[in-house]
Amino acid sequence: MNTLKSFFLFSMITLWCAACDSQGELSEPVILYNQVGYMVDAPKMVLVSPDVTEVIVRNASGREVLRASADAPVYWPLSGDSVRKVNLSAIDVPGQYRLVMNGAEREINVLEQPFTDVAKAAVKAFYYNRSGMAVDSVFGGPWARLAGHPDTIVYVHASAADENRPTGTVISSPMGWYDAGDYNKYIVNSGISTYTLLRALQDFPDYFDQLRIGLPDADSAHPDLLTETLYNLKWVLTMQDPNDGGVYHKLTTLKFEDFVMPHQAVNKRFVVSKSTSATLDFAALAAHSAGILCRYNDLVEMGEEALLKAIKAYDWALKNPDLLYFQPGDVSTGAYDDDVLTDEWFWASAELFLATGDQKYLEAAKSYYQRPSIPGWSQVDALGVLSLLDDVSLKDDVWIHQLKSDFLSLVDELVEVSKTSPYGISLSSFEWGSNSRVANEAMLKLFACKLTGSDDYWHSALSDIDYLLGRNATGYCFVTGFGDKKVMNIHHRPSIADGVVEPVPGFLAGGPNTVVFADCPNAERSLFPAKSYVDLACSYSTNEIAINWNAPLVYLAGGLDALLIK
Ligand code: 9MR
Ligand code: 9MR
């Protein structure tokens, strides 16, 4: 049988068996729902399998409050199944409700502000991933752990050596977050992650100013989100070579460490290769943060230093415009290699212009500008656009008008897709970290809502969070520590090695995709990308966590909550 035929047969069997168990008996209907909570004054949608035509909703005292009929089933080629939408928006009183259908029951929560706990946990996750610091039991509960990776003795790798800092030179580069389930620290990925958290702070200041998450270094003068972000920013600023302004691509062991606790992962650490991408991302982040730091008396000096470093980094990039990152032969940790830097040039130029007012950076930004795309570690043009659109002094500028219209047309397209998508999201493909793409799309939608005030945008972002919290083709609530069908086995070294059953909470799992099938050789994996996810620690391609995936979750959960307090 040829591949196409067997794939077709496989799909038919999958469809036919959607409502059967292994013996072909009728099994429970499928119901997919946001397992954390729905917002009271907002659209509420659950998904059911084709066998369900009506859902009865009962309140906590058992009284029927709604009978909602299910829409016609719609097939999604990406999930290989058909689902029906059920609109529960008529529920307008907060509380717990039971959904009853075909003999099965599920409970949903309807709340004024359902996402506060997710927002707090998503910020706290960064604290749990701090390098060079113990997690105290007062703040970390069962996930308390010893400190690892002080990074006060870090070697200059041959790929990064020059006459000022020859191979083997020792430098100090402490603090910062571990990138993900591994223990390394990568500038490219730190750039977007740190920026996204600062963006959340700027876009929803009232909300994040008062959000307290329990940090050992918290104080009343700074929002906790800023305190957490500073922990990484301080590390980022150590990654510049003061001699020439170039920035090391990463701080890493030569190979990934084993699945041990941070203090047991003691292999030598190196700074590897300066690269144009890391240097531009550094310049953008440092320049952007300068503007924020200068608002706090005790951080003014750090802000001024950050700006000087940003300028120096940009100058280095001008002299070394094409130094792409190539993984040295003896290094096998994350590469974050990107060979298209137009967007990094745009972002850095935009931020340097905003921070200095110097027209030369504006001219550069204009020359690199292209219609933005969804943010990702290798795609940062939207970040520059958000910063420019946020600057009130530019709002009458003709070029900025163009940016705004390009940005809104991008978000409008996303919203249109989500309206017709069977699962109510804007994804049309599934990449590594697919859940983060959902969250990043939602971030753009919330920003568009701030720009225009249109409900359509935040409703679509709300549908994205519903997806992440359980209303997806796998039925998992993808944030650790939350949900009825919980993710338990993230590819996260501390969660694997700490002996605690529950994983470290607040992390967004990478999510379904079909990029790598070999990570868990014995696991059954769907061939359909939206279902191709396994909650197994071996599955680094679907079940790792990462700072650039959690940052847009912070923005989304906090942003939605914040919009509701208006
Ligand atoms: O554990 C590694 C994880 O943290 C990385 O994100 C991932 C992708 O680079 O790689 C994991 O390491 C795997 C390696 O790439 C291939 N061999 C198996 C390793 C994990 O068991
Ligand atoms: O998020 C990254 C993804 O886009 C890449 O395809 C993948 C393989 O290179 O690497 C991912 O990033 C990992 C990084 O290399 C190492 N730390 C964990 C990151 C998340 O898996």
Coordinates of C-alpha atoms and ligand atoms in Angstrom, one line a residue:
M1 CA 0.0 0.0 0.0
N2 CA 1.4 3.4 -0.8
T3 CA 2.0 6.0 1.9
L4 CA -0.8 8.2 0.9
K5 CA -3.4 5.3 1.0
S6 CA -2.2 4.1 4.3
F7 CA -2.3 7.6 5.8
F8 CA -5.9 7.9 4.5
L9 CA -6.9 4.6 6.0
F10 CA -5.3 5.6 9.3
S11 CA -7.3 8.8 9.3
M12 CA -10.5 7.0 8.6
I13 CA -9.9 4.6 11.4
T14 CA -9.1 7.5 13.7
L15 CA -12.3 9.3 12.8
W16 CA -14.4 6.2 13.0
C17 CA -13.0 5.3 16.4
A18 CA -13.3 8.8 17.8
A19 CA -16.2 7.7 20.1
C20 CA -15.2 4.1 20.7
D21 CA -12.9 2.5 23.1
S22 CA -10.5 -0.3 22.1
Q23 CA -13.3 -2.9 22.0
G24 CA -15.4 -0.7 19.7
E25 CA -17.8 0.0 22.6
L26 CA -19.2 3.5 22.8
S27 CA -17.0 5.4 25.2
E28 CA -17.6 8.7 27.0
P29 CA -18.1 11.8 24.9
V30 CA -15.1 14.0 24.5
I31 CA -15.4 17.4 26.1
L32 CA -12.6 20.0 25.8
Y33 CA -12.7 23.0 28.0
N34 CA -10.7 25.6 29.8
Q35 CA -9.9 23.8 33.0
V36 CA -8.9 26.9 35.0
G37 CA -11.9 29.2 34.5
Y38 CA -14.0 31.2 32.1
M39 CA -14.5 34.9 32.4
V40 CA -18.0 35.9 33.6
D41 CA -18.6 38.8 31.2
A42 CA -17.0 37.3 28.2
P43 CA -17.6 34.6 25.5
K44 CA -17.4 31.1 26.8
M45 CA -17.0 28.1 24.5
V46 CA -16.4 24.4 25.0
L47 CA -15.8 21.7 22.4
V48 CA -17.6 18.4 22.3
S49 CA -17.3 15.3 20.1
P50 CA -19.7 14.8 17.2
D51 CA -21.9 12.4 19.3
V52 CA -23.0 15.2 21.6
T53 CA -25.7 17.5 20.4
E54 CA -26.7 19.3 23.6
V55 CA -25.1 20.3 26.8
I56 CA -27.1 20.9 30.0
V57 CA -25.6 23.3 32.4
R58 CA -26.4 23.1 36.2
N59 CA -25.3 25.5 38.9
A60 CA -23.8 24.5 42.2
S61 CA -27.1 23.7 43.7
G62 CA -28.0 21.4 40.8
R63 CA -30.5 23.8 39.1
E64 CA -30.5 23.8 35.4
V65 CA -29.5 27.2 34.1
L66 CA -28.9 26.6 30.5
R67 CA -29.4 24.1 27.7
A68 CA -27.0 24.8 24.9
S69 CA -27.1 23.0 21.6
A70 CA -23.9 22.1 19.8
D71 CA -23.0 23.5 16.4
A72 CA -22.5 21.2 13.5
P73 CA -19.2 19.2 13.7
V74 CA -16.3 20.7 11.8
Y75 CA -13.3 18.6 10.8
W76 CA -9.7 20.0 11.3
P77 CA -7.0 18.4 9.1
L78 CA -4.4 19.4 11.7
S79 CA -6.0 17.4 14.5
G80 CA -7.6 14.7 12.4
D81 CA -10.9 14.9 14.2
S82 CA -14.2 16.8 14.2
V83 CA -15.5 18.8 17.0
R84 CA -18.6 20.8 17.8
K85 CA -18.6 24.2 19.4
V86 CA -21.0 24.8 22.3
N87 CA -21.6 28.4 23.3
L88 CA -22.0 28.9 27.0
S89 CA -21.7 32.7 27.0
A90 CA -25.2 33.0 28.5
I91 CA -23.8 32.0 31.9
D92 CA -23.5 35.4 33.6
V93 CA -23.0 34.6 37.3
P94 CA -19.7 33.5 38.8
G95 CA -19.6 30.0 40.2
Q96 CA -19.0 26.4 39.6
Y97 CA -21.2 24.7 36.9
R98 CA -21.7 21.1 35.9
L99 CA -21.9 20.4 32.2
V100 CA -24.0 17.3 31.6
M101 CA -24.1 15.5 28.2
N102 CA -24.7 11.9 27.0
G103 CA -24.4 10.6 30.6
A104 CA -21.0 12.3 31.2
E105 CA -20.3 15.3 33.4
R106 CA -17.6 17.9 33.7
E107 CA -17.2 20.9 36.0
I108 CA -16.2 24.4 34.8
N109 CA -15.5 27.5 36.8
V110 CA -16.8 30.9 35.9
L111 CA -14.9 33.7 37.6
E112 CA -14.5 37.5 37.5
Q113 CA -10.7 37.2 37.0
P114 CA -9.9 33.6 36.3
F115 CA -6.2 34.1 35.3
T116 CA -4.6 35.7 38.4
D117 CA -3.2 32.4 39.7
V118 CA -1.9 31.4 36.3
A119 CA -0.2 34.9 35.8
K120 CA 1.4 34.6 39.3
A121 CA 2.6 31.1 38.7
A122 CA 3.9 31.9 35.3
V123 CA 6.1 34.7 36.7
K124 CA 7.2 32.5 39.6
A125 CA 8.4 29.9 37.2
F126 CA 11.2 32.3 36.2
Y127 CA 12.3 32.4 39.9
Y128 CA 12.4 28.6 40.0
N129 CA 14.7 28.7 37.0
R130 CA 17.2 31.2 38.4
S131 CA 20.8 30.2 38.0
G132 CA 23.2 30.9 40.9
M133 CA 20.6 31.0 43.6
A134 CA 19.0 28.5 45.9
V135 CA 15.2 28.2 45.9
D136 CA 14.2 28.8 49.5
S137 CA 11.4 26.7 51.0
V138 CA 9.7 29.8 52.2
F139 CA 9.3 30.9 48.5
G140 CA 9.6 27.5 46.7
G141 CA 7.7 25.1 49.0
P142 CA 8.3 21.5 48.0
W143 CA 10.4 22.7 45.0
A144 CA 13.1 24.3 47.3
R145 CA 16.5 23.4 46.0
L146 CA 20.2 24.2 46.4
A147 CA 21.9 26.8 44.3
G148 CA 23.7 25.7 41.2
H149 CA 25.8 27.4 38.5
P150 CA 27.3 30.4 40.2
D151 CA 29.0 31.2 36.9
T152 CA 31.7 33.3 38.5
I153 CA 34.2 31.1 36.7
V154 CA 33.4 30.9 33.1
Y155 CA 36.0 30.1 30.4
V156 CA 36.3 31.9 27.1
H157 CA 35.8 29.2 24.4
A158 CA 38.2 29.1 21.5
S159 CA 35.4 30.3 19.2
A160 CA 35.2 33.5 21.3
A161 CA 38.8 34.2 21.8
D162 CA 40.8 37.2 20.7
E163 CA 43.9 39.0 21.8
N164 CA 42.3 40.7 24.8
R165 CA 40.6 37.5 26.0
P166 CA 42.5 34.5 24.7
T167 CA 41.1 30.9 24.9
G168 CA 40.7 29.9 28.6
T169 CA 40.5 33.4 30.0
V170 CA 38.2 33.3 33.0
I171 CA 35.3 35.8 33.2
S172 CA 32.4 36.1 35.6
S173 CA 28.9 36.0 34.3
P174 CA 26.5 35.3 37.2
M175 CA 22.7 35.3 37.6
G176 CA 20.2 34.9 34.8
W177 CA 17.6 32.2 34.2
Y178 CA 18.2 28.8 32.8
D179 CA 16.9 28.9 29.3
A180 CA 14.5 25.9 29.7
G181 CA 14.7 22.3 30.9
D182 CA 18.5 22.6 30.3
Y183 CA 20.9 24.6 32.4
N184 CA 22.4 26.9 29.8
K185 CA 21.9 30.6 29.2
Y186 CA 21.5 31.9 25.6
I187 CA 21.5 35.6 24.7
V188 CA 19.2 35.3 21.7
N189 CA 16.5 33.7 23.6
S190 CA 16.9 35.9 26.6
G191 CA 16.4 39.0 24.5
I192 CA 12.9 38.2 23.4
S193 CA 11.9 36.7 26.8
T194 CA 13.1 39.6 28.9
Y195 CA 11.6 42.1 26.5
T196 CA 8.2 40.3 26.6
L197 CA 8.1 40.5 30.4
L198 CA 9.0 44.2 30.3
R199 CA 6.3 44.7 27.7
A200 CA 3.8 43.2 30.0
L201 CA 4.9 45.6 32.8
Q202 CA 4.5 48.5 30.4
D203 CA 1.3 47.5 28.8
F204 CA -0.5 46.6 32.1
P205 CA 1.2 48.7 34.7
D206 CA -1.6 49.0 37.2
Y207 CA -2.0 45.2 37.2
F208 CA 1.6 44.2 37.4
D209 CA 2.6 47.0 39.8
Q210 CA 0.4 45.3 42.4
L211 CA 1.0 41.6 41.5
R212 CA 2.9 40.0 44.3
I213 CA 4.2 36.6 43.7
G214 CA 6.5 35.9 46.7
L215 CA 10.2 36.5 45.8
P216 CA 13.1 36.6 48.3
D217 CA 14.4 39.9 46.8
A218 CA 11.0 41.6 46.5
D219 CA 10.5 45.1 47.9
S220 CA 7.7 47.6 47.8
A221 CA 9.5 50.1 45.5
H222 CA 9.5 47.7 42.5
P223 CA 6.9 45.5 40.9
D224 CA 7.8 41.8 41.5
L225 CA 7.7 41.3 37.7
L226 CA 10.5 43.9 37.4
T227 CA 12.5 42.3 40.3
E228 CA 12.3 39.0 38.5
T229 CA 13.2 40.5 35.1
L230 CA 16.2 42.3 36.6
Y231 CA 17.7 39.0 37.7
N232 CA 18.1 38.1 34.1
L233 CA 18.9 41.5 32.8
K234 CA 21.9 41.8 35.1
W235 CA 23.2 38.6 33.7
V236 CA 22.6 39.7 30.1
L237 CA 24.6 42.8 30.6
T238 CA 27.7 40.7 31.7
M239 CA 27.7 39.0 28.3
Q240 CA 29.3 41.9 26.5
D241 CA 33.0 41.9 25.9
P242 CA 33.9 45.4 27.3
N243 CA 36.9 45.6 25.0
D244 CA 35.0 45.7 21.7
G245 CA 31.3 45.7 22.5
G246 CA 30.6 42.3 20.9
V247 CA 28.3 39.9 22.8
Y248 CA 28.8 36.2 23.4
H249 CA 26.1 34.0 21.8
K250 CA 25.7 31.8 24.9
L251 CA 27.0 30.6 28.2
T252 CA 27.0 26.9 28.3
T253 CA 28.6 23.5 29.0
L254 CA 30.0 21.8 26.0
K255 CA 27.2 19.1 26.1
F256 CA 23.8 19.1 27.8
E257 CA 24.1 18.1 31.5
D258 CA 22.5 14.9 32.7
F259 CA 19.1 14.9 34.5
V260 CA 20.5 16.0 37.8
M261 CA 19.8 18.9 40.1
P262 CA 21.5 22.2 39.4
H263 CA 24.1 21.9 42.2
Q264 CA 25.1 18.4 40.8
A265 CA 25.5 19.8 37.2
V266 CA 29.1 21.0 37.6
N267 CA 30.7 20.7 34.2
K268 CA 32.8 23.6 33.0
R269 CA 30.9 26.5 31.5
F270 CA 32.1 28.6 28.6
V271 CA 31.1 31.7 26.7
V272 CA 30.9 30.7 23.1
S273 CA 31.3 32.8 19.9
K274 CA 30.3 36.4 19.6
S275 CA 27.5 36.7 17.0
T276 CA 25.7 39.5 15.2
S277 CA 22.3 38.1 16.2
A278 CA 23.2 38.0 19.9
T279 CA 24.8 41.4 19.8
L280 CA 21.8 43.0 18.1
D281 CA 19.3 41.4 20.4
F282 CA 21.4 42.5 23.3
A283 CA 21.5 46.1 21.9
A284 CA 17.7 46.1 21.5
L285 CA 17.0 44.7 25.0
A286 CA 19.6 46.9 26.8
A287 CA 18.3 50.1 25.0
H288 CA 14.7 49.2 25.8
S289 CA 15.3 48.5 29.4
A290 CA 17.2 51.7 29.9
G291 CA 14.0 53.6 29.5
I292 CA 12.3 51.6 32.1
L293 CA 15.1 51.5 34.6
C294 CA 15.5 55.2 34.6
R295 CA 12.0 55.5 36.2
Y296 CA 13.3 54.0 39.4
N297 CA 15.8 56.1 41.5
D298 CA 17.9 53.2 42.5
L299 CA 18.1 51.8 38.9
V300 CA 19.0 55.0 37.1
E301 CA 22.7 54.2 37.0
M302 CA 22.0 50.7 35.7
G303 CA 19.8 52.2 33.0
E304 CA 22.5 54.6 31.9
E305 CA 25.1 51.8 31.8
A306 CA 22.7 49.7 29.8
L307 CA 22.2 52.4 27.2
L308 CA 26.0 52.9 26.8
K309 CA 26.4 49.1 26.4
A310 CA 23.6 49.1 23.8
I311 CA 25.2 51.8 21.7
K312 CA 28.6 50.0 21.9
A313 CA 26.9 46.7 20.9
Y314 CA 25.2 48.3 17.9
D315 CA 28.5 49.8 16.8
W316 CA 30.2 46.4 17.0
A317 CA 27.4 44.9 14.9
L318 CA 27.9 47.6 12.3
K319 CA 31.5 46.5 12.1
N320 CA 30.6 42.8 12.1
P321 CA 27.3 42.7 10.2
D322 CA 27.4 39.1 9.1
L323 CA 28.8 37.1 11.9
L324 CA 26.2 34.4 11.9
Y325 CA 26.4 31.8 14.7
F326 CA 27.9 28.4 13.8
Q327 CA 28.0 25.8 16.4
P328 CA 31.7 24.9 17.1
G329 CA 32.5 21.2 16.6
D330 CA 33.0 20.5 20.4
V331 CA 29.7 22.2 21.5
S332 CA 26.3 20.5 21.2
T333 CA 23.9 22.5 23.3
G334 CA 21.1 24.8 21.9
A335 CA 22.2 26.7 18.8
Y336 CA 19.7 29.4 18.4
D337 CA 21.2 30.0 15.0
D338 CA 19.5 32.4 12.7
D339 CA 20.7 33.3 9.3
V340 CA 18.3 36.1 8.5
L341 CA 19.0 39.2 10.6
T342 CA 16.9 41.9 9.0
D343 CA 14.4 41.7 11.9
E344 CA 17.2 41.9 14.5
W345 CA 18.6 45.0 12.8
F346 CA 15.2 46.5 12.7
W347 CA 14.5 45.8 16.4
A348 CA 17.9 47.1 17.6
S349 CA 17.7 50.2 15.4
A350 CA 14.1 51.0 16.6
E351 CA 15.1 50.6 20.3
L352 CA 18.2 52.7 19.9
F353 CA 16.2 55.4 18.2
L354 CA 13.6 55.4 21.0
A355 CA 16.3 55.5 23.7
T356 CA 18.5 58.2 22.1
G357 CA 16.3 60.1 19.7
D358 CA 19.2 59.9 17.2
Q359 CA 17.8 60.1 13.7
K360 CA 20.5 57.8 12.3
Y361 CA 18.9 54.9 14.1
L362 CA 15.5 55.9 12.8
E363 CA 16.8 55.9 9.2
A364 CA 18.3 52.4 9.8
A365 CA 15.0 51.1 11.3
K366 CA 13.1 52.4 8.2
S367 CA 15.6 50.7 5.9
Y368 CA 15.1 47.3 7.6
Y369 CA 11.4 47.6 8.1
Q370 CA 9.1 44.9 6.8
R371 CA 5.6 43.9 7.7
P372 CA 6.0 42.2 11.1
S373 CA 5.4 38.6 11.8
I374 CA 4.6 36.6 15.0
P375 CA 7.3 37.0 17.5
G376 CA 9.7 34.1 18.1
W377 CA 13.4 33.8 19.1
S378 CA 14.4 34.2 15.5
Q379 CA 11.7 36.6 14.5
V380 CA 11.8 39.8 16.5
D381 CA 10.5 42.5 14.1
A382 CA 7.2 42.7 15.9
L383 CA 9.0 43.7 19.1
G384 CA 10.4 46.8 17.5
V385 CA 7.0 47.6 16.1
L386 CA 5.3 47.3 19.5
S387 CA 7.9 49.7 21.0
L388 CA 7.4 52.2 18.3
L389 CA 3.7 52.1 18.5
D390 CA 3.8 52.5 22.2
D391 CA 5.7 55.8 22.0
V392 CA 3.0 58.6 22.2
S393 CA 5.3 61.2 20.8
L394 CA 5.4 59.4 17.5
K395 CA 1.7 58.9 17.1
D396 CA 1.2 61.5 14.3
D397 CA 4.2 60.3 12.3
V398 CA 3.3 59.1 8.8
W399 CA 5.6 56.1 8.9
I400 CA 4.3 55.1 12.3
H401 CA 0.8 55.2 10.7
Q402 CA 2.0 52.7 8.2
L403 CA 3.4 50.5 10.9
K404 CA 0.1 50.6 12.8
S405 CA -1.9 49.7 9.8
D406 CA 0.5 46.8 8.9
F407 CA 0.4 45.6 12.5
L408 CA -3.4 45.7 12.7
S409 CA -3.8 44.0 9.4
L410 CA -1.6 41.2 10.7
V411 CA -3.7 40.8 13.8
D412 CA -7.0 41.1 11.9
E413 CA -5.8 38.1 9.8
L414 CA -5.1 36.1 13.0
V415 CA -8.6 37.0 14.4
E416 CA -10.3 35.9 11.2
V417 CA -8.5 32.5 11.3
S418 CA -9.5 32.0 14.9
K419 CA -13.1 32.7 14.1
T420 CA -13.4 29.8 11.7
S421 CA -10.9 27.5 13.3
P422 CA -12.6 24.5 14.9
Y423 CA -10.5 24.9 18.0
G424 CA -10.8 28.7 18.1
I425 CA -7.2 29.6 17.6
S426 CA -5.1 31.3 14.9
L427 CA -2.5 28.5 14.3
S428 CA -2.3 27.1 10.8
S429 CA 0.8 25.0 11.5
F430 CA 2.5 23.4 14.5
E431 CA 6.2 24.1 15.2
W432 CA 8.4 23.3 18.1
G433 CA 7.0 25.2 21.0
S434 CA 3.6 25.5 19.3
N435 CA 1.9 26.6 22.5
S436 CA 4.2 29.6 22.6
R437 CA 3.1 30.7 19.2
V438 CA -0.5 30.6 20.4
A439 CA 0.6 32.8 23.4
N440 CA 2.6 35.2 21.2
E441 CA -0.3 35.6 18.8
A442 CA -2.5 36.4 21.8
M443 CA 0.0 39.0 22.9
L444 CA -0.3 40.8 19.6
K445 CA -4.1 40.6 19.9
L446 CA -4.1 42.2 23.4
F447 CA -1.7 44.9 22.2
A448 CA -4.1 45.6 19.3
C449 CA -6.9 45.8 21.8
K450 CA -5.0 48.4 23.7
L451 CA -4.4 50.4 20.5
T452 CA -8.0 50.3 19.3
G453 CA -10.2 49.3 22.2
S454 CA -11.9 46.7 20.0
D455 CA -13.5 43.7 21.8
D456 CA -12.8 41.4 18.9
Y457 CA -9.1 41.4 19.7
W458 CA -9.3 40.4 23.4
H459 CA -12.1 37.9 22.7
S460 CA -9.7 36.2 20.3
A461 CA -6.9 36.2 22.9
L462 CA -9.3 34.8 25.4
S463 CA -10.0 31.9 23.0
D464 CA -6.2 31.4 22.8
I465 CA -5.9 31.0 26.6
D466 CA -8.9 28.6 26.6
Y467 CA -6.9 26.5 24.2
L468 CA -3.8 26.5 26.3
L469 CA -5.7 25.7 29.5
G470 CA -7.4 22.6 28.1
R471 CA -9.6 23.3 25.1
N472 CA -7.2 21.7 22.7
A473 CA -7.0 18.5 20.7
T474 CA -4.9 16.7 23.5
G475 CA -7.2 17.7 26.3
Y476 CA -4.2 18.7 28.5
C477 CA -4.1 21.9 30.5
F478 CA -0.6 22.9 29.3
V479 CA 0.4 25.0 32.4
T480 CA 2.0 22.9 35.1
G481 CA 0.2 22.8 38.4
F482 CA -3.2 23.6 36.8
G483 CA -6.1 21.8 35.4
D484 CA -8.0 18.5 35.6
K485 CA -5.9 16.7 33.0
K486 CA -2.5 17.9 34.2
V487 CA 0.9 17.9 32.5
M488 CA 3.1 15.9 35.0
N489 CA 6.4 15.0 33.2
I490 CA 7.9 18.1 31.6
H491 CA 11.4 17.8 30.1
H492 CA 12.9 20.0 32.9
R493 CA 15.9 18.8 34.7
P494 CA 14.9 20.0 38.2
S495 CA 11.4 18.6 37.8
I496 CA 12.8 15.2 36.8
A497 CA 15.6 15.1 39.4
D498 CA 14.0 16.6 42.5
G499 CA 12.0 13.6 43.7
V500 CA 8.8 15.7 44.0
V501 CA 5.9 14.1 42.1
E502 CA 4.4 17.4 40.9
P503 CA 6.5 19.2 38.3
V504 CA 7.7 22.7 39.1
P505 CA 4.5 24.8 38.7
G506 CA 3.7 27.6 36.3
F507 CA 5.5 26.4 33.2
L508 CA 3.9 26.3 29.8
A509 CA 4.8 23.0 28.1
G510 CA 6.0 23.4 24.5
G511 CA 3.0 21.6 23.0
P512 CA 2.1 19.4 20.1
N513 CA 4.1 19.3 16.9
T514 CA 5.6 16.7 14.5
V515 CA 9.1 18.1 14.2
V516 CA 10.9 15.3 16.0
F517 CA 9.4 11.8 16.5
A518 CA 12.5 10.1 17.9
D519 CA 12.7 11.7 21.3
C520 CA 10.7 9.0 23.0
P521 CA 11.2 6.0 20.7
N522 CA 8.6 3.8 22.4
A523 CA 5.9 6.4 22.8
E524 CA 2.7 6.4 20.7
R525 CA 2.6 9.7 18.9
S526 CA -0.2 11.0 16.7
L527 CA 0.7 11.8 13.1
F528 CA -1.7 14.7 13.3
P529 CA 0.3 17.8 14.5
A530 CA -2.3 19.2 16.8
K531 CA -2.5 15.9 18.7
S532 CA 1.2 14.9 18.5
Y533 CA 2.1 15.5 22.1
V534 CA 3.2 13.2 24.9
D535 CA 3.4 14.0 28.6
L536 CA 6.7 12.1 28.9
A537 CA 9.9 13.6 30.3
C538 CA 11.8 12.2 27.3
S539 CA 9.8 14.3 24.9
Y540 CA 12.0 17.3 24.6
S541 CA 10.3 18.3 21.4
T542 CA 6.8 18.5 22.8
N543 CA 7.2 18.6 26.6
E544 CA 10.1 20.9 27.4
I545 CA 9.5 24.3 28.9
A546 CA 11.4 27.5 28.0
I547 CA 11.6 31.2 29.1
N548 CA 10.5 32.4 25.7
W549 CA 7.4 30.3 26.0
N550 CA 6.5 31.4 29.5
A551 CA 7.0 35.1 28.9
P552 CA 4.1 35.5 26.5
L553 CA 2.0 33.4 28.9
V554 CA 2.7 36.0 31.6
Y555 CA 1.6 38.7 29.2
L556 CA -1.5 36.9 28.1
A557 CA -2.8 35.7 31.5
G558 CA -1.9 39.0 33.2
G559 CA -3.1 41.1 30.3
L560 CA -6.5 39.5 30.2
D561 CA -7.0 39.8 33.9
A562 CA -5.8 43.4 33.7
L563 CA -8.3 44.3 30.9
L564 CA -11.1 43.1 33.1
I565 CA -10.4 45.5 35.9
K566 CA -11.0 48.5 33.8
Ligands
9MR1 O1 17.8 17.7 27.1 C1 18.0 18.6 25.9 C2 17.0 19.7 26.0 O2 17.1 20.5 27.1 C3 17.1 20.5 24.7 O3 16.2 21.5 24.6 C4 16.9 19.6 23.5 C5 16.9 20.2 22.1 O4 18.1 20.8 21.9 O5 17.8 18.5 23.5 C6 17.8 17.8 24.7 O6 18.9 16.9 24.6 C7 18.7 15.8 23.8 C8 19.6 15.9 22.6 O7 19.3 17.0 21.8 C9 19.5 14.6 21.8 N1 19.8 13.5 22.6 C10 18.9 13.3 23.8 C11 19.0 14.5 24.6 C12 17.9 14.5 25.8 O8 17.7 13.3 26.3
9MR2 O1 12.8 26.7 20.7 C1 13.8 26.1 19.9 C2 13.3 25.6 18.6 O2 12.7 26.6 17.9 C3 14.3 24.8 17.9 O3 13.7 24.2 16.8 C4 15.0 23.8 18.8 C5 16.0 22.9 18.1 O4 17.1 23.7 17.8 O5 15.5 24.4 19.9 C6 14.6 25.1 20.7 O6 15.2 25.7 21.7 C7 15.8 24.9 22.8 C8 17.2 25.3 22.9 O7 17.9 25.0 21.8 C9 17.9 24.7 24.1 N1 17.1 25.0 25.3 C10 15.7 24.5 25.2 C11 15.0 25.1 24.0 C12 13.6 24.7 24.0 O8 13.5 23.4 23.6

